[in-house]
mmCIF file of C-alpha atoms and ligand atoms in Angstrom:
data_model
loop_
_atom_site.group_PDB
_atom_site.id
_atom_site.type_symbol
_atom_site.label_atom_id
_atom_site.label_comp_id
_atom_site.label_asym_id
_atom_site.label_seq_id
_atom_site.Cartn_x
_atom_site.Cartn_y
_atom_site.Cartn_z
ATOM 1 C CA UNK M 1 0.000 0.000 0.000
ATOM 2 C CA UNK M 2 1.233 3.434 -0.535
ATOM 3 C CA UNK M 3 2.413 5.142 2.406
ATOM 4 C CA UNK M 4 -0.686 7.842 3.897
ATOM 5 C CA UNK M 5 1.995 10.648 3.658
ATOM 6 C CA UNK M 6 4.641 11.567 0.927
ATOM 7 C CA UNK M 7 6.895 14.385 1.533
ATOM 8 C CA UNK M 8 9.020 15.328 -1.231
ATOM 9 C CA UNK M 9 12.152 17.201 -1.485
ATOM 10 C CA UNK M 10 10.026 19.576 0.954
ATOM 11 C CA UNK M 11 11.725 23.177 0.766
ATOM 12 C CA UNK M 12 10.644 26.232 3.083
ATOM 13 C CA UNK M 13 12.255 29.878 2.777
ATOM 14 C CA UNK M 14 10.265 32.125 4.502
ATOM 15 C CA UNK M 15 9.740 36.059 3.501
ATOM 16 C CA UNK M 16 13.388 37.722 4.613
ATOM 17 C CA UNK M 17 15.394 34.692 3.238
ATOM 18 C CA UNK M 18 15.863 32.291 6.406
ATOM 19 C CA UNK M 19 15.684 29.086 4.659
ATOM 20 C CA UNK M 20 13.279 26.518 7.647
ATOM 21 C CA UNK M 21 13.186 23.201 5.513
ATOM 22 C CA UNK M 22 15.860 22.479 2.928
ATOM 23 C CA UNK M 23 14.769 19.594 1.387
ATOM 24 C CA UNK M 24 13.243 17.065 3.348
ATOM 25 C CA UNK M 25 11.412 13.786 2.254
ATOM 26 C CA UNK M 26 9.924 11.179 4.054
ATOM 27 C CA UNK M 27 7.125 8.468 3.815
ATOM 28 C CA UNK M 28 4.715 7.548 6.734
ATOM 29 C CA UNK M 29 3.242 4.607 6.265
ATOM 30 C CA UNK M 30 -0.924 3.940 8.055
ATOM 31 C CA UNK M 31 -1.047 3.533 10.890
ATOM 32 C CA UNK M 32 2.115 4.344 12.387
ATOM 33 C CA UNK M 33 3.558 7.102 15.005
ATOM 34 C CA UNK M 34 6.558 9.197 14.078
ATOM 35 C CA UNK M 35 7.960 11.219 16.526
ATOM 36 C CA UNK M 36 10.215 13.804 15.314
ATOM 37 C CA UNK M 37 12.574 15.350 17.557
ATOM 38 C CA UNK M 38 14.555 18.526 17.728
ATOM 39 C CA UNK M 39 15.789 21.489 19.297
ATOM 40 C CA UNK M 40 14.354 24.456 19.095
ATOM 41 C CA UNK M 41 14.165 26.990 15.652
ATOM 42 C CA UNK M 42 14.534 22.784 14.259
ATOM 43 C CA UNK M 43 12.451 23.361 11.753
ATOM 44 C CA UNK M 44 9.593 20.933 13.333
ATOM 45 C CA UNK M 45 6.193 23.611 13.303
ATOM 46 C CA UNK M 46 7.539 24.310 9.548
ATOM 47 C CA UNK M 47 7.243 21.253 8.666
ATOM 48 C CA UNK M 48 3.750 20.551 10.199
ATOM 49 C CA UNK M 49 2.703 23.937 9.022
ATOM 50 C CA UNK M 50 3.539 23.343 5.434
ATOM 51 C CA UNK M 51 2.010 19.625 5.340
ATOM 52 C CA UNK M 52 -1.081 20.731 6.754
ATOM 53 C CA UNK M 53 -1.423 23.401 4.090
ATOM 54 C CA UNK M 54 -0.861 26.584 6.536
ATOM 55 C CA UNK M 55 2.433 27.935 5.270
ATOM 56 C CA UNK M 56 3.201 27.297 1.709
ATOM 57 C CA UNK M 57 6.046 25.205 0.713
ATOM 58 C CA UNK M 58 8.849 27.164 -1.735
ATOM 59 C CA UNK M 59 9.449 23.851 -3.517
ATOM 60 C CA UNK M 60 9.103 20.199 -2.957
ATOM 61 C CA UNK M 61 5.772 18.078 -2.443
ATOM 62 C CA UNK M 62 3.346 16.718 -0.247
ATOM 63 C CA UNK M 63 0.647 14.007 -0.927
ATOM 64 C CA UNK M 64 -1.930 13.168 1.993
ATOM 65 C CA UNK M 65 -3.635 10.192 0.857
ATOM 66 C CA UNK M 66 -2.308 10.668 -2.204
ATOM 67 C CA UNK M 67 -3.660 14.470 -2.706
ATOM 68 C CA UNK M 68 -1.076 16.852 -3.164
ATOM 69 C CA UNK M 69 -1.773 19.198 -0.210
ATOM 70 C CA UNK M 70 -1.387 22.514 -2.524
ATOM 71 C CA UNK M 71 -3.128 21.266 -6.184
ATOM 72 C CA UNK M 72 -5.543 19.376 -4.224
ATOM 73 C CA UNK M 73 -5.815 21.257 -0.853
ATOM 74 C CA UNK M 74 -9.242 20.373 0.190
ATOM 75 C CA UNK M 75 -8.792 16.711 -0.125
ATOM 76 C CA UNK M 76 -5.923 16.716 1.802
ATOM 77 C CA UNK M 77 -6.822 18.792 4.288
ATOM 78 C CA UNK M 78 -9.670 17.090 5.245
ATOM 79 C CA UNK M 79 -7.412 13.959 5.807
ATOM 80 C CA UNK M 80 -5.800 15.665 8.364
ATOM 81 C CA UNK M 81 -6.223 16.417 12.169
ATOM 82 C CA UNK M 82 -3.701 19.502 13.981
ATOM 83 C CA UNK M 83 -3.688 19.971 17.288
ATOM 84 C CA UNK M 84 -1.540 23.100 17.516
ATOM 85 C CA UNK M 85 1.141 23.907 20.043
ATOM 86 C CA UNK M 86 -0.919 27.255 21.272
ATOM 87 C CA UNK M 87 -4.157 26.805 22.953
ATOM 88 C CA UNK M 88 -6.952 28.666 20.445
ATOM 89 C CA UNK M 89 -10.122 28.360 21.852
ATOM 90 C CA UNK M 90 -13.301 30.153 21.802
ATOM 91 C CA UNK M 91 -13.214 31.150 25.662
ATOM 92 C CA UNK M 92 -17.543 31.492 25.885
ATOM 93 C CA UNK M 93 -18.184 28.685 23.524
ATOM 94 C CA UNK M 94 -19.098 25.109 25.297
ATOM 95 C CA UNK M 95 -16.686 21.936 24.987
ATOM 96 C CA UNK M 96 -19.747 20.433 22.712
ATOM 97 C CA UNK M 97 -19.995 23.559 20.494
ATOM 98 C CA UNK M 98 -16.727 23.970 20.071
ATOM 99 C CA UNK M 99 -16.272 20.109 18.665
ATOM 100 C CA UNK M 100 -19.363 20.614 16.542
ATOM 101 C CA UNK M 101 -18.479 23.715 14.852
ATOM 102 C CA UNK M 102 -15.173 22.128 13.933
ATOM 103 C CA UNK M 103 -16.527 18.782 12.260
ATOM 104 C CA UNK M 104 -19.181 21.635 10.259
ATOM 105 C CA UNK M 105 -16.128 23.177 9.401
ATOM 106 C CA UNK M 106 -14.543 20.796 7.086
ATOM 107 C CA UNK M 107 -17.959 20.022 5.665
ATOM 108 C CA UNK M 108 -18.868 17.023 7.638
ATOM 109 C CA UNK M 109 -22.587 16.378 8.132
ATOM 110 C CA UNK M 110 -23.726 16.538 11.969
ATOM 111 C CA UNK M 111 -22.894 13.195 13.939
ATOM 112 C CA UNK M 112 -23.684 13.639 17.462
ATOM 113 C CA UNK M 113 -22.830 9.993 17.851
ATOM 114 C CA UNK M 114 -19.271 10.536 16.734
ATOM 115 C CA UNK M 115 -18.568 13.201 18.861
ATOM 116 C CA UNK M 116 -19.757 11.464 21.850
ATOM 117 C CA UNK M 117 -17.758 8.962 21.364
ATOM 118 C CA UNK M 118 -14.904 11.337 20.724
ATOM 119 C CA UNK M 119 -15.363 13.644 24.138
ATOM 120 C CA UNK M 120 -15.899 10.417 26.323
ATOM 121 C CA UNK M 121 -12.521 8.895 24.565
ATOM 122 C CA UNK M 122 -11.049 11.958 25.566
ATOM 123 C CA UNK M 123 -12.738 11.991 29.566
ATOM 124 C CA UNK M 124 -14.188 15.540 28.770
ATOM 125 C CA UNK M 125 -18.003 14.122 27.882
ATOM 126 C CA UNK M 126 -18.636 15.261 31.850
ATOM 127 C CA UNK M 127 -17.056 18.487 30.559
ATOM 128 C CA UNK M 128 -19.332 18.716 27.188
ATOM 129 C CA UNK M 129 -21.470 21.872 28.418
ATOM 130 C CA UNK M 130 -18.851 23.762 29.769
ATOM 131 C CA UNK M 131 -17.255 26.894 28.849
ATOM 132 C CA UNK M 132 -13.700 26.425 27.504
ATOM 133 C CA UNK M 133 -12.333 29.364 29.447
ATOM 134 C CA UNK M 134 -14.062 27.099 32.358
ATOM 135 C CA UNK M 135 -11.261 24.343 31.946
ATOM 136 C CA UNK M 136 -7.804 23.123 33.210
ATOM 137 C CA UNK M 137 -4.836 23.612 31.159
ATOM 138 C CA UNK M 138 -5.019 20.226 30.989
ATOM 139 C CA UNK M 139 -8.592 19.713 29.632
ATOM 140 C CA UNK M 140 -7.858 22.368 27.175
ATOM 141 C CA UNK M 141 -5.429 20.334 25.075
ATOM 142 C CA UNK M 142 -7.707 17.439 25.440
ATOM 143 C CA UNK M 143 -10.324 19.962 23.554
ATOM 144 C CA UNK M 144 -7.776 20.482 21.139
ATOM 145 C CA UNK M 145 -7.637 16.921 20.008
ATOM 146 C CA UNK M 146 -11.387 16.946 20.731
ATOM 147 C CA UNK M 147 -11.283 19.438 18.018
ATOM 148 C CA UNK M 148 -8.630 17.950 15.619
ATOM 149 C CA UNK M 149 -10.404 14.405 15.658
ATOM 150 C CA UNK M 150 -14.203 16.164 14.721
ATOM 151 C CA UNK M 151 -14.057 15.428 11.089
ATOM 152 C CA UNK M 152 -12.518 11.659 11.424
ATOM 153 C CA UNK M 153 -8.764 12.758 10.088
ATOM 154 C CA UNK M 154 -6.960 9.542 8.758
ATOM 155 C CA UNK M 155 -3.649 11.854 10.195
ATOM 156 C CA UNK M 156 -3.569 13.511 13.059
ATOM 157 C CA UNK M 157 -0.448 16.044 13.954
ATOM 158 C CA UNK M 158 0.452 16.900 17.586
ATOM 159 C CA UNK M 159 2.891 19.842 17.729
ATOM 160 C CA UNK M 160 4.354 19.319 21.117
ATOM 161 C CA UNK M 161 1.608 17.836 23.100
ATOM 162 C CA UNK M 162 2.906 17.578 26.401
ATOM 163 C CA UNK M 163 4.945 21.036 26.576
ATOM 164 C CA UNK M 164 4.681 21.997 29.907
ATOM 165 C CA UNK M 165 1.700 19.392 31.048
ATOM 166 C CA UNK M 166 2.088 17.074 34.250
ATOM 167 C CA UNK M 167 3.446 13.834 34.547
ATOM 168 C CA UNK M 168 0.211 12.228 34.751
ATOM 169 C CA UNK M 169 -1.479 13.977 31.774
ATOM 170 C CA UNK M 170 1.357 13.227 29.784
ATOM 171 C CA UNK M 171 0.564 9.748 30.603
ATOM 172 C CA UNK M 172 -2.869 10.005 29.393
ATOM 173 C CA UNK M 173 -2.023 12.055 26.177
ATOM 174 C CA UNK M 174 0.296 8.265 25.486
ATOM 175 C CA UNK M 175 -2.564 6.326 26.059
ATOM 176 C CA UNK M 176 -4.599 8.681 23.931
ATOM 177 C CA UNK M 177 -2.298 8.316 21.196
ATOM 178 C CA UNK M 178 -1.644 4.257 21.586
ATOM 179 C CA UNK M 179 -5.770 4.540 21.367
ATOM 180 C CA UNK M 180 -5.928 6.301 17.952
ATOM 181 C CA UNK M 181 -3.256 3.658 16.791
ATOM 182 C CA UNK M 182 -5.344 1.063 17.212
ATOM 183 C CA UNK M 183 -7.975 2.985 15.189
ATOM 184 C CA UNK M 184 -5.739 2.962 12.267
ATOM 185 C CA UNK M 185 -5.173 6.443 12.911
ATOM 186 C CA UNK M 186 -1.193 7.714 11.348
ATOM 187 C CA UNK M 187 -0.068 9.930 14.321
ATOM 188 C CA UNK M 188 3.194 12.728 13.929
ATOM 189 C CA UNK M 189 4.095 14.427 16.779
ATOM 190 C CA UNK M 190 7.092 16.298 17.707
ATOM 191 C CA UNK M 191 8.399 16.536 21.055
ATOM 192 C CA UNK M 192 11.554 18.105 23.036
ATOM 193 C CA UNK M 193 10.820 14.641 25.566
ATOM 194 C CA UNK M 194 13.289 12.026 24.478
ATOM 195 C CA UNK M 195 11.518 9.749 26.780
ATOM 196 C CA UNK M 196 8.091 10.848 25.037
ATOM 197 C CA UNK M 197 9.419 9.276 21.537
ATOM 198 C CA UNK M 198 10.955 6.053 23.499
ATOM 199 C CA UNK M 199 6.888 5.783 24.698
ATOM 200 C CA UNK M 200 4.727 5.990 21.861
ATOM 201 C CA UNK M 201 6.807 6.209 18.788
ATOM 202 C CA UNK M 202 7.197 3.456 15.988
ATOM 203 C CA UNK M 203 9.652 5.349 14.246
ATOM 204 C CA UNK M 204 11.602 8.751 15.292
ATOM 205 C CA UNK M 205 12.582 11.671 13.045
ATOM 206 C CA UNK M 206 15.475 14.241 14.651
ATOM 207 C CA UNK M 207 15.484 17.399 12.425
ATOM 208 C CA UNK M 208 17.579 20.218 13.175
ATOM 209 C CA UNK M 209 18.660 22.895 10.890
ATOM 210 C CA UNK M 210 15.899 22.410 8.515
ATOM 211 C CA UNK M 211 16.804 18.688 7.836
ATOM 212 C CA UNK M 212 16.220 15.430 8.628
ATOM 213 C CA UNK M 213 19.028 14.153 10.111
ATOM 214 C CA UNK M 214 18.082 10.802 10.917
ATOM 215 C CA UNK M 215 14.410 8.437 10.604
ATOM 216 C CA UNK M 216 14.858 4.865 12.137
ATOM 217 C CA UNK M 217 12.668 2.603 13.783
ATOM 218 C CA UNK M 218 12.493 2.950 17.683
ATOM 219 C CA UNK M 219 13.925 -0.421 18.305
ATOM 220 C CA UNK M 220 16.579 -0.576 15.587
ATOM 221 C CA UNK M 221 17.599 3.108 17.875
ATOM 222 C CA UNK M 222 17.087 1.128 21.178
ATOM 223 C CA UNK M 223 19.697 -1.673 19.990
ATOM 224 C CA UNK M 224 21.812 1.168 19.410
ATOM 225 C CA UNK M 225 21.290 2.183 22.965
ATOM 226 C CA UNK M 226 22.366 -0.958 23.718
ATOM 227 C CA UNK M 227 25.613 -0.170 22.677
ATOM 228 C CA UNK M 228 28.557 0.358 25.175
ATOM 229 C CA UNK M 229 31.405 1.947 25.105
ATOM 230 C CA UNK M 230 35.048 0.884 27.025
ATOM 231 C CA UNK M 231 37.793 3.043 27.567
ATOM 232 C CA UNK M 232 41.164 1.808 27.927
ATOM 233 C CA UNK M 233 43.278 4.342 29.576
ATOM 234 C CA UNK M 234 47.103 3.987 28.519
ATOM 235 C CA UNK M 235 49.750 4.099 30.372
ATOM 236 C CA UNK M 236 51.886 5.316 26.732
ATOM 237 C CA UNK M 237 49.834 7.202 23.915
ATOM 238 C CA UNK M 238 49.203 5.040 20.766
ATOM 239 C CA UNK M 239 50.330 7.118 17.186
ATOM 240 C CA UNK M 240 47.388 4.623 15.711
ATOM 241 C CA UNK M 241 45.376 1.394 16.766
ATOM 242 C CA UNK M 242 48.029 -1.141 15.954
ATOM 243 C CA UNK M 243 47.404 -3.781 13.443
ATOM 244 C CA UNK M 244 47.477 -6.726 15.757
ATOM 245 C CA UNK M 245 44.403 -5.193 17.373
ATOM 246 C CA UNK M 246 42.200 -5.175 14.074
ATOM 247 C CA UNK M 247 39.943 -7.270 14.710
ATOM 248 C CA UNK M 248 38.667 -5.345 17.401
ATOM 249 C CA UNK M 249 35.877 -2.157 17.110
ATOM 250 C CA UNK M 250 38.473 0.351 18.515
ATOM 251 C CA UNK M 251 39.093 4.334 18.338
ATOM 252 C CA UNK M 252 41.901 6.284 19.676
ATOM 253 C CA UNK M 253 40.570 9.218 21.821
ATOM 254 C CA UNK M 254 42.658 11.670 23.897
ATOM 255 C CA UNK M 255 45.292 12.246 21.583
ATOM 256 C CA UNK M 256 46.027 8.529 21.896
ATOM 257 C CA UNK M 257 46.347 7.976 25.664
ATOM 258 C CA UNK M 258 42.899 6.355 25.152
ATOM 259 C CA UNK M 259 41.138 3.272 23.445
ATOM 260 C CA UNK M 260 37.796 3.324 22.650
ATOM 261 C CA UNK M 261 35.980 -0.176 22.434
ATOM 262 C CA UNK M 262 32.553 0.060 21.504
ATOM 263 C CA UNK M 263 30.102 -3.615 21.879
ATOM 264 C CA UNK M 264 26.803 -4.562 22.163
ATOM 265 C CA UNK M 265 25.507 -5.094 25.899
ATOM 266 C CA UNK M 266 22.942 -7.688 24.126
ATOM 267 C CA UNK M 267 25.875 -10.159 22.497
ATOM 268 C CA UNK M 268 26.454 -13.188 24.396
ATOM 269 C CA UNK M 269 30.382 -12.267 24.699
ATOM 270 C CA UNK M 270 31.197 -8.779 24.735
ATOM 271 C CA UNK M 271 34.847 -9.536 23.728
ATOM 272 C CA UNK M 272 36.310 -7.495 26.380
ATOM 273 C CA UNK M 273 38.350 -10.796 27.891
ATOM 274 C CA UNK M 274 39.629 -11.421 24.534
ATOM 275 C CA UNK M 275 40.657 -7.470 23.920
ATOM 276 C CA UNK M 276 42.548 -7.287 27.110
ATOM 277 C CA UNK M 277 44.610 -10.530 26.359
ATOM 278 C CA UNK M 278 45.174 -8.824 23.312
ATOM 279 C CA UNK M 279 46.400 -5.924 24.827
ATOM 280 C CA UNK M 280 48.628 -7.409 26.812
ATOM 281 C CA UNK M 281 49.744 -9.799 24.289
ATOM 282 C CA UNK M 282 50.950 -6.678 22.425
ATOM 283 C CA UNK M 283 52.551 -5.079 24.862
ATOM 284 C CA UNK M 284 50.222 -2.273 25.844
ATOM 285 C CA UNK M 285 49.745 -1.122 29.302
ATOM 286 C CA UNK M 286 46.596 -0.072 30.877
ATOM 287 C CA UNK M 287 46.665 2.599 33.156
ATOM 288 C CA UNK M 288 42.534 2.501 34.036
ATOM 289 C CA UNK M 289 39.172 1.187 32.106
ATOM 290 C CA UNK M 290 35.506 2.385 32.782
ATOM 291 C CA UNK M 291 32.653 1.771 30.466
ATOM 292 C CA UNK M 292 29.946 3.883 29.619
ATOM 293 C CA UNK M 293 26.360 3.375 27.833
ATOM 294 C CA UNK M 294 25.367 5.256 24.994
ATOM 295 C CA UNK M 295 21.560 6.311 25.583
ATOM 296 C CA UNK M 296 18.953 8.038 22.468
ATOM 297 C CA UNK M 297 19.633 11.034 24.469
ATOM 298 C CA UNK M 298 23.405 10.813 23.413
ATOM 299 C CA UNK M 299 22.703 9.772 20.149
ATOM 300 C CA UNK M 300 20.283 13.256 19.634
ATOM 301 C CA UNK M 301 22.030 15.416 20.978
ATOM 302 C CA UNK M 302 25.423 14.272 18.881
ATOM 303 C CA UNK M 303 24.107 14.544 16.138
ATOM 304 C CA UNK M 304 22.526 17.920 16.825
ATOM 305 C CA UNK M 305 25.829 18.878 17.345
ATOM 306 C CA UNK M 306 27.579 17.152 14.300
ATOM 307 C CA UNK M 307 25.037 18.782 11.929
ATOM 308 C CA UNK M 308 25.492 22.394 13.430
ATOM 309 C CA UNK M 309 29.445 21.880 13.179
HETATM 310 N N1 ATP K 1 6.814 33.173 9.830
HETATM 311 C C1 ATP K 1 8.130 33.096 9.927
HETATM 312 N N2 ATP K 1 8.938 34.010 9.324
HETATM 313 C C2 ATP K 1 10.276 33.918 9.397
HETATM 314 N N3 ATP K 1 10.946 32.952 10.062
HETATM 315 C C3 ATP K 1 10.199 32.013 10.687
HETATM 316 C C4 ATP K 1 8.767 32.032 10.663
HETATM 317 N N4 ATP K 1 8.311 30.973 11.370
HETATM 318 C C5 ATP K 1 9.405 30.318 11.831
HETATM 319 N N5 ATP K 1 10.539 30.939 11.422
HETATM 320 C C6 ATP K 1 11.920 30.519 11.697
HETATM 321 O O1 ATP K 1 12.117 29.219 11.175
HETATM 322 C C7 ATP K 1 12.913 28.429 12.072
HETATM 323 C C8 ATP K 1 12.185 27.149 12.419
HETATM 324 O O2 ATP K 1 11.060 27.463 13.241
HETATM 325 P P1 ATP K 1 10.027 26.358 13.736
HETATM 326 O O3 ATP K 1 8.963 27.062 14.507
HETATM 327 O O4 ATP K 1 9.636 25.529 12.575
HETATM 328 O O5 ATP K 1 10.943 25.504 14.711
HETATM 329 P P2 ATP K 1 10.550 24.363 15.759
HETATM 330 O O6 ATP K 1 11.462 23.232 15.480
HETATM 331 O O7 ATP K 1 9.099 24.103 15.712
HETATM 332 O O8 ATP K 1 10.957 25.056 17.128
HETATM 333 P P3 ATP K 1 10.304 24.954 18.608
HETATM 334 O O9 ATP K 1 10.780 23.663 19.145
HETATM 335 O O10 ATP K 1 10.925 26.121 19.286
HETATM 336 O O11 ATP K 1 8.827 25.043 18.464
HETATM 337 C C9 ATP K 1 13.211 29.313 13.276
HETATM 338 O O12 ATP K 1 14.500 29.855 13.118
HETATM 339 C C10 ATP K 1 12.165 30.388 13.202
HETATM 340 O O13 ATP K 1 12.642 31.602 13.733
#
């Protein structure tokens, strides 16, 4: 099956000449959550934006379903579901109103049964005749995807869900999103919580600069977590790895006085006995060794820094 979501060579410079996107493509297939990390000015709301038809892209493509979201904009759009990083609600309007209004919006005949079933998914059917302005932060956002799920979107986009929302609501937004999966609903959210994209994400995204810099499934990235590294301390700096010592995944570090030995924790035999035999079959002397884990946190935030160098 064609993936729900094409993006193309997607290219954003905005009036002034600071260039957001510079190219980025990607494919999301059905039913699957993306989560796409990245600090912030990334590019992330850019990228949302121009999908979802609010800024226009410079160059590049996007297909929704397989409408492009500028030739065919109305198709598209009503594929897809935004729940926006800013709260935007109509303070005197009721929770019930306020979903309504929205499905009417994108053309959608009245269902009273769908939104029911919406608000109680979402815990605010108790909530349905209040005022917005009447509501916890909390409850707000859950308006918002109230509001972003009114017209049955096959894609919905979170921008930064849980910015600045409790542990436990954060929680609940996960379950809310593991819910919609199960739906068959594609789900793209970016977040600044590494932890948030280890939760709920099939695959994660990091952007920064206006690129992609990296899209791989969570658990390929969590077998990379599982990577360790050892340093070998020397009592004499190394010039290069020597060539008895090949066989072995090693680095020099501190201007030599260091060897790097990077293995899986999940490998039966790490190789470290057979390294250090090595070692000392070669005639190198060890002045200490400590190991270290690499965690998805490490890996973001090195790359962030390799693509800024
Ligand atoms: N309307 C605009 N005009 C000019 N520049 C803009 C505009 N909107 C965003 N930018 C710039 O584009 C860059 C990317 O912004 P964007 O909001 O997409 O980043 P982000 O990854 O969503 O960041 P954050 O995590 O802070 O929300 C930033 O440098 C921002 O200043």
């Amino acid at each position: 099956m064609a993936p729900i979501l094409q993006i193309n060579d997607l290219k954003k410079t905005y009036k002034g000449g600071f260039e957001a996107l510079k190219g980025v493509t990607l494919d999301i297939e059905e039913g699957e959550i993306l989560a796409l990390l990245g600090p912030n000015g990334a590019g992330k709301t850019t990228l949302i934006s121009t999908i979802c038809g609010i800024t226009m892209p410079s160059s590049g493509s996007v297909t929704v379903g397989g409408f492009d979201t500028v030739a065919q904009y109305r198709q598209a759009r009503s594929l897809i579901g935004l729940v926006p990083q800013e709260i935007n609600l109509e303070p005197f309007e009721t929770v019930w109103n306020t979903v309504r209004l929205t499905r009417g919006l994108f053309g959608k005949s009245r269902d009273d049964a769908a939104l029911e079933k919406i608000l109680r998914r979402l815990s605010l059917w108790d909530k349905k005749d209040s005022k917005t302005k009447e509501l916890s932060g909390g409850m707000k956002r859950r308006v918002l995807i109230a509001k972003a799920l009114s017209h049955d979107p096959k894609v919905l986009f979170l921008d930064e869900p849980t910015a600045g929302v409790d542990v436990e609501l954060r929680k609940d937004m996960w379950d809310i999103v593991a819910d919609l999966k199960r739906d068959g609903v594609t789900v793209i959210l970016t977040t600044h919580y590494i932890e948030e994209a280890e939760a709920i994400a099939d695959r994660v995204g990091v952007i920064n600069g206006g690129k992609l810099l990296l899209v791989e499934d969570k658990t390929a990235l969590m077998a990379r977590m599982g990577q360790k590294q050892l340093t070998i301390e020397l009592r004499e700096p190394l010039a290069s790895v020597p060539a008895g010592l090949a066989e072995f995944d090693l680095t020099l570090a501190q201007d030599g006085a260091a060897l790097v030995y990077t293995y899986d924790t999940k490998q039966d035999r790490t190789g470290i006995t057979a390294l250090l035999s090595a070692l000392s079959g070669a005639g190198i002397g060890l002045r200490d060794i400590s190991t270290r884990q690499s965690s998805l946190e490490e890996i973001f935030v090195g790359l962030v820094k390799e693509s800024a160098a």
